[in-house]
Backbone as numpy.savetxt, mean C-alpha at the origin, in Angstrom:
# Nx Ny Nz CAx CAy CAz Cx Cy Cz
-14.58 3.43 -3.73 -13.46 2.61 -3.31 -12.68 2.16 -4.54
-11.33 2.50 -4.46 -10.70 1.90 -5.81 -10.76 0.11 -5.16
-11.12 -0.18 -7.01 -10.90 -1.40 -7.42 -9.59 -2.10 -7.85
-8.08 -1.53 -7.59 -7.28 -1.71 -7.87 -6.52 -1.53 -6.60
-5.87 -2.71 -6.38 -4.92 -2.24 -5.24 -2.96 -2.89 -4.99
-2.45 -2.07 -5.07 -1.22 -1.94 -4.76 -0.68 -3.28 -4.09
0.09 -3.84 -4.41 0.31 -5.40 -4.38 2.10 -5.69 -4.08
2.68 -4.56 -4.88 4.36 -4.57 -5.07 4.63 -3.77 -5.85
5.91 -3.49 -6.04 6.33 -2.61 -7.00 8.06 -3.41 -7.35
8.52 -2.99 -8.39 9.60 -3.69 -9.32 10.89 -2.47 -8.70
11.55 -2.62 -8.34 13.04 -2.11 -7.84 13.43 -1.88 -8.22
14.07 -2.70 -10.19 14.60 -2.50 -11.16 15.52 -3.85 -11.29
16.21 -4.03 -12.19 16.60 -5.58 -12.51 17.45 -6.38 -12.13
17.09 -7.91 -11.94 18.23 -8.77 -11.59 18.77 -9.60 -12.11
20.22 -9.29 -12.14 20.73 -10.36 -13.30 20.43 -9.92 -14.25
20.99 -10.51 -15.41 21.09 -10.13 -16.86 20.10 -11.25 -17.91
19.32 -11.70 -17.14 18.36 -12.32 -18.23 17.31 -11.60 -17.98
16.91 -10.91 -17.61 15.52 -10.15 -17.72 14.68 -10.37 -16.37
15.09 -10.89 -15.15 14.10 -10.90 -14.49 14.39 -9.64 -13.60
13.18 -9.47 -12.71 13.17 -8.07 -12.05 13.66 -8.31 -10.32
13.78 -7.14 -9.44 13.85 -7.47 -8.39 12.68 -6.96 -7.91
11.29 -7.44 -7.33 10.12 -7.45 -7.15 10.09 -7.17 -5.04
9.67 -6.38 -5.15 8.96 -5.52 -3.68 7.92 -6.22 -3.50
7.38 -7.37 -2.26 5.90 -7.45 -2.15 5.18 -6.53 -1.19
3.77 -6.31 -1.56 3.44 -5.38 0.01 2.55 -6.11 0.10
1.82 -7.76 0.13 1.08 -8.39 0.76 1.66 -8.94 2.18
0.72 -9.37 2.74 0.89 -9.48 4.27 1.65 -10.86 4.76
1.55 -12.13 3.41 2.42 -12.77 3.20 3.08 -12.97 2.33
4.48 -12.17 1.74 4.53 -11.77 0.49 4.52 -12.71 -0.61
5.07 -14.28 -0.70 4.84 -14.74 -1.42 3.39 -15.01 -2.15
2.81 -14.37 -1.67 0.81 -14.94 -2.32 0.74 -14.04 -3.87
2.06 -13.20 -3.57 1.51 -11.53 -4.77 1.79 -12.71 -5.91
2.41 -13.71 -5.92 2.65 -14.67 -7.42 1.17 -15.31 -7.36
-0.17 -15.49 -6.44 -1.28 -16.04 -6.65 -2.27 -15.07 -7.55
-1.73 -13.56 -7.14 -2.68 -12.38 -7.93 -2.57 -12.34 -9.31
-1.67 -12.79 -10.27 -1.03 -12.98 -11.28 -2.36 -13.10 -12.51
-2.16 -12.58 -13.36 -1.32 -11.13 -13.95 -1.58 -9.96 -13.12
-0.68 -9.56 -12.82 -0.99 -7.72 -12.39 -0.65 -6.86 -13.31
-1.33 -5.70 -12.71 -1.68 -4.59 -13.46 -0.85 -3.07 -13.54
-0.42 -2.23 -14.13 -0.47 -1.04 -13.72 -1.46 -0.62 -13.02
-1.26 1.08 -12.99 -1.81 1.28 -12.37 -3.43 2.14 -12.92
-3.38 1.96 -13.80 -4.47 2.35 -14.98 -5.16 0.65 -15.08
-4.51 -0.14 -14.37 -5.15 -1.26 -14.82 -5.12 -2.02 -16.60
-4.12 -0.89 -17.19 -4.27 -0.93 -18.87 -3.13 -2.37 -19.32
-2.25 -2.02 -18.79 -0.69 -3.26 -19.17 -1.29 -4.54 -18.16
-0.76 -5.73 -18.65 -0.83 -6.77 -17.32 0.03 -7.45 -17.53
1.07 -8.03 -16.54 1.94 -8.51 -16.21 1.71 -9.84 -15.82
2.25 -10.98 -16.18 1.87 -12.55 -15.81 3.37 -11.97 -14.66
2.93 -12.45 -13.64 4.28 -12.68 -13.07 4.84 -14.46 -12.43
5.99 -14.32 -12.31 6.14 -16.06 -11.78 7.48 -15.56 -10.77
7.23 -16.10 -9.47 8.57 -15.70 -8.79 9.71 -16.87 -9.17
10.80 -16.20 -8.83 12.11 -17.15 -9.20 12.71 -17.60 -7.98
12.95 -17.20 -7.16 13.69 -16.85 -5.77 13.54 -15.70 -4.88
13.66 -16.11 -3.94 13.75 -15.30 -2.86 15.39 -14.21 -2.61
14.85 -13.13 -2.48 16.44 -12.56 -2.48 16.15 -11.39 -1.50
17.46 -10.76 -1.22 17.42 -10.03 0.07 16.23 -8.60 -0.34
15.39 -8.53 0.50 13.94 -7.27 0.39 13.23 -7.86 -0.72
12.86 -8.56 -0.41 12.42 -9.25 -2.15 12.25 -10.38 -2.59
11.99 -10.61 -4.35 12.05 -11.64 -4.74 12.55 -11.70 -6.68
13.02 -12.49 -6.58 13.72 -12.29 -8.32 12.30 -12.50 -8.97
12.03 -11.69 -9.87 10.57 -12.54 -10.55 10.55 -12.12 -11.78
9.71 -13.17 -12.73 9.98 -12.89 -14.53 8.31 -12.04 -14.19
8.78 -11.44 -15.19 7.13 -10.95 -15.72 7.00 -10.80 -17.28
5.92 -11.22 -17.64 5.43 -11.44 -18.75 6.12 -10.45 -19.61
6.62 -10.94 -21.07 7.33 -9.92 -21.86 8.64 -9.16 -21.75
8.45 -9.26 -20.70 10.39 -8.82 -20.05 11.50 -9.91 -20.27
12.52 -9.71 -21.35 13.27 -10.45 -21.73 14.70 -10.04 -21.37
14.89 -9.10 -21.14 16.46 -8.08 -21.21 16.38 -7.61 -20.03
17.80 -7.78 -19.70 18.16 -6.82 -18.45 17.55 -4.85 -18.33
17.79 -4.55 -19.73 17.36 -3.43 -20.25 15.71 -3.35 -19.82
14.85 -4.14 -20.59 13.45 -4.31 -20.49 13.18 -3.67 -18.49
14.00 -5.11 -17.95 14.04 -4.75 -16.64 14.16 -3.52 -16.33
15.18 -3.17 -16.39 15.70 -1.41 -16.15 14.72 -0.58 -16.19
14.19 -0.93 -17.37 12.90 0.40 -17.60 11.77 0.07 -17.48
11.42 -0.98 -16.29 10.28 -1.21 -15.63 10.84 -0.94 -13.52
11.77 -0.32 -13.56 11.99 0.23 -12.00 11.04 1.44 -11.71
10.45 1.52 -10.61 9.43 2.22 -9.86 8.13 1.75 -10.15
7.97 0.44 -11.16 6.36 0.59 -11.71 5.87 -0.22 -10.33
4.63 0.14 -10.22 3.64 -0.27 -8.97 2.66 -1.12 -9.67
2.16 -2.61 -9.32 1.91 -3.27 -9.58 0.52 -3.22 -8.57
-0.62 -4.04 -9.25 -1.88 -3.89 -8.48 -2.78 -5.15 -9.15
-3.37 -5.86 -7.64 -4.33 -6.45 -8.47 -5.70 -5.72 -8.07
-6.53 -7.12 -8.64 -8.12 -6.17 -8.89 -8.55 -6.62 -7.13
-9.27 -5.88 -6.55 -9.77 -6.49 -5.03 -10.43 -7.66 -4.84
-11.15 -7.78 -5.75 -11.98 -9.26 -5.96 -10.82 -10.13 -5.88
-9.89 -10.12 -6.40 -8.93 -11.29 -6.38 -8.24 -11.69 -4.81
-8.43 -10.77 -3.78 -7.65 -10.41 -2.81 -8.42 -11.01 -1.70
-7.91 -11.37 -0.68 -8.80 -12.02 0.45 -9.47 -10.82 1.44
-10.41 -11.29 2.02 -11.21 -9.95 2.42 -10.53 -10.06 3.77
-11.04 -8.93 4.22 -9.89 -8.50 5.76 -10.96 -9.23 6.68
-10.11 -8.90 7.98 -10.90 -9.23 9.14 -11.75 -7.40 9.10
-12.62 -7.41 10.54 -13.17 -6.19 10.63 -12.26 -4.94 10.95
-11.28 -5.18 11.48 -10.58 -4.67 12.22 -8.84 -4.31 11.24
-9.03 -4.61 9.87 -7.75 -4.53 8.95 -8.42 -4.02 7.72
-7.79 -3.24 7.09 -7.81 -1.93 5.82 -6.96 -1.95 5.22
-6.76 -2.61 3.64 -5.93 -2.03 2.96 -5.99 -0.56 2.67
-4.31 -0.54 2.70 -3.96 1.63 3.15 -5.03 2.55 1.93
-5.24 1.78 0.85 -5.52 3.00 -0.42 -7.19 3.07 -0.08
-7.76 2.41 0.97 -8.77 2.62 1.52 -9.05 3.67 2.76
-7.44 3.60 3.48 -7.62 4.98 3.94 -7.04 6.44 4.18
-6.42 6.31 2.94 -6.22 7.81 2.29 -6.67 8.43 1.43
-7.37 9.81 1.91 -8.51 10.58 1.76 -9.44 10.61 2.87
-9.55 9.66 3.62 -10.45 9.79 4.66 -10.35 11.37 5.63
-11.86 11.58 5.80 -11.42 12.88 6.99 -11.23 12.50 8.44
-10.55 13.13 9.25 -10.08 12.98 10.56 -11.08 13.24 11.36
-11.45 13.10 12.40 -12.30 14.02 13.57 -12.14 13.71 14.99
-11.53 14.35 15.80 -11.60 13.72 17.12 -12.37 13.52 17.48
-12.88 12.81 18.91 -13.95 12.63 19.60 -14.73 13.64 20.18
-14.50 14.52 19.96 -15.79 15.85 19.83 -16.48 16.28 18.98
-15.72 15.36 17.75 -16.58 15.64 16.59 -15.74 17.08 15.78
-14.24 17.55 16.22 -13.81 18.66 15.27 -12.59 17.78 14.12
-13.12 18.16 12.61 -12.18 17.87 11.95 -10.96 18.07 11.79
-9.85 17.22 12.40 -8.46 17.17 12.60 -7.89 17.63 11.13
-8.08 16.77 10.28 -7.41 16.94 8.52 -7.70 15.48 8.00
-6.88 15.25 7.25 -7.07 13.95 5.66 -6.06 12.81 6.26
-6.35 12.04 6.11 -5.09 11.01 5.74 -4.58 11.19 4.55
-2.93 11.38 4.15 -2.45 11.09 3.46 -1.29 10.54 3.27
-0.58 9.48 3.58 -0.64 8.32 3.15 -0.65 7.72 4.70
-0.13 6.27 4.37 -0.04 5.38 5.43 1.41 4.56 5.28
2.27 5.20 6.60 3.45 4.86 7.10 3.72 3.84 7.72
4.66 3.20 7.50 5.48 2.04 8.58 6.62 1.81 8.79
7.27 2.45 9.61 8.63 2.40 10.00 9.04 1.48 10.44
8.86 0.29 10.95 9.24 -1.10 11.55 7.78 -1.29 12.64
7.66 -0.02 13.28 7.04 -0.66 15.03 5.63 -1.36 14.54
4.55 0.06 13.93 3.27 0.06 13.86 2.89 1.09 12.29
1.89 0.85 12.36 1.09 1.58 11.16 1.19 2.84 11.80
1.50 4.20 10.59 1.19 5.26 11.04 0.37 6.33 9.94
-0.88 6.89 10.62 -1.12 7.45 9.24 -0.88 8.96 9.44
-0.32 9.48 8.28 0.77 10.76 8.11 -1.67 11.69 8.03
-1.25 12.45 8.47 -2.25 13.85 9.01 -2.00 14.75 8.20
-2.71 15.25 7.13 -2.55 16.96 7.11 -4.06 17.75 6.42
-4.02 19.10 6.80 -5.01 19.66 6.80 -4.82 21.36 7.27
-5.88 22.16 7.14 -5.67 23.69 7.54 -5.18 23.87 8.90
-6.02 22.95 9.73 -5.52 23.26 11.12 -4.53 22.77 11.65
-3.84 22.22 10.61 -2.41 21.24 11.15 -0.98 22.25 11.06
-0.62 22.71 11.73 0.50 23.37 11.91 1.92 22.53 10.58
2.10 21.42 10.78 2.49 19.97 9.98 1.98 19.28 9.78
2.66 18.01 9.38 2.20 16.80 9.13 2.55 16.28 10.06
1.51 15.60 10.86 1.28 15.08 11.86 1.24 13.05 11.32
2.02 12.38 11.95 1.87 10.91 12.12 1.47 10.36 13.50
0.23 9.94 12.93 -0.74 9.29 14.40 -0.97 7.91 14.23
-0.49 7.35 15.65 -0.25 6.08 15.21 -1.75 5.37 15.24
-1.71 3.89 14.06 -2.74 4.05 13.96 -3.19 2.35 14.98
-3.41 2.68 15.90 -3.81 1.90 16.84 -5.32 1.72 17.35
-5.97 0.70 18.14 -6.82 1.20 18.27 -7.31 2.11 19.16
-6.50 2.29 20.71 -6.02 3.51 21.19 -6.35 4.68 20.62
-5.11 4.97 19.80 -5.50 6.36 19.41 -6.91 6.35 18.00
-6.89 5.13 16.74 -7.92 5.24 16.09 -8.90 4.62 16.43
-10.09 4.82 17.31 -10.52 3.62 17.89 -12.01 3.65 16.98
-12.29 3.87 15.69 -13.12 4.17 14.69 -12.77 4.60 13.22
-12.86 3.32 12.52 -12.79 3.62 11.19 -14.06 3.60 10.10
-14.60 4.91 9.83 -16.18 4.12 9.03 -15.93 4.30 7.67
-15.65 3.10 7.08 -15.41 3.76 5.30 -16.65 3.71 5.06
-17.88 3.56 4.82 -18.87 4.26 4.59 -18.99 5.60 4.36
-18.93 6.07 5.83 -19.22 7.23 5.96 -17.91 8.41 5.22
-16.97 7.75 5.06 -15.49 8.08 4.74 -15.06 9.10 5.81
-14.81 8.36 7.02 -14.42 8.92 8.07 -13.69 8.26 9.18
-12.47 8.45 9.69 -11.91 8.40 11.12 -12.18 9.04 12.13
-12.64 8.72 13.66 -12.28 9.18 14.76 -11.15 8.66 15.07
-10.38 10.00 15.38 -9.46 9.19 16.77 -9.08 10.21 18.03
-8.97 9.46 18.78 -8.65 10.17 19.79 -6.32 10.30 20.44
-5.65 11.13 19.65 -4.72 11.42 19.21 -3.98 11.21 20.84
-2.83 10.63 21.47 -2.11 10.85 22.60 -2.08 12.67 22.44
-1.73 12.69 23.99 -1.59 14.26 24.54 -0.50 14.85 24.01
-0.92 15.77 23.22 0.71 16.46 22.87 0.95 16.17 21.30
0.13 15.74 20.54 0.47 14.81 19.24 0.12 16.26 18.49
-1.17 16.94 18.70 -2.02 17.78 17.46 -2.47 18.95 18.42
């Protein structure tokens, strides 16, 4: 199980004093300023961050060492992560995504569907994108408990049982 997990990522800069425009992907986004310092994604750089404001998809935020609009600039696309220990543990029934991509598929007969690779959200619901030999495409199955009604990270495995017509 990675020990590092995906928290936000930086947009690229706001305003001309150096702060960034900051992406959260926690579930309430203001908490990603409680994970503080974050990390790349090597875990090697760490970032103190402090939010400034709230702004539209987002939030203005300084991070450690970033002084210049420039600085900013050339911290757009970085993905930010804290360590899991720092992170509140789920209910039984909730997975952060980098826990389940790679997992293998299997319907309820027990035949391997394909992999998760990644995990989608278009507004409605979670969807996790499918692919594998027997997949004609990439298949997005939503991930409900309906159709996933078994997740064992142990075992590093999904059942689900897919709506008619999906795979």
């Amino acid at each position: 199980m990675n020990d590092l997990i995906c928290v936000g990522s930086v947009a690229g800069s706001y305003g001309v004093r150096g702060e960034v425009r900051l992406k959260s992907y926690c579930a309430i986004p203001e908490d990603i300023e409680a994970y503080s310092p974050l990390t790349d994604e090597q875990g090697a750089e760490r970032y103190p961050l402090v939010l400034t404001r709230p702004i539209k998809n987002g939030f203005a935020a300084r991070l450690g060492g970033v002084e210049t609009k420039e600085q900013a600039d050339d911290l757009k696309g970085l993905r930010l992560f804290a360590r899991r220990d720092q992170l509140p543990s789920l209910p039984d029934d909730e997975f952060y995504h980098t826990d389940l991509i790679g997992l293998a598929v299997y319907d309820t007969g027990g035949a391997l569907l394909g992999q998760v690779k990644s995990v989608q959200n278009h507004g409605a619901a979670d969807l996790l994108e499918l692919h594998g030999p027997g997949l004609n495409a990439t298949v997005l199955l939503p991930f409900t408990l309906e159709s996933v009604p078994t997740v064992d990270l142990e075992q590093g495995r999904i059942v689900a049982d897919p709506p008619e017509g999906l795979i």
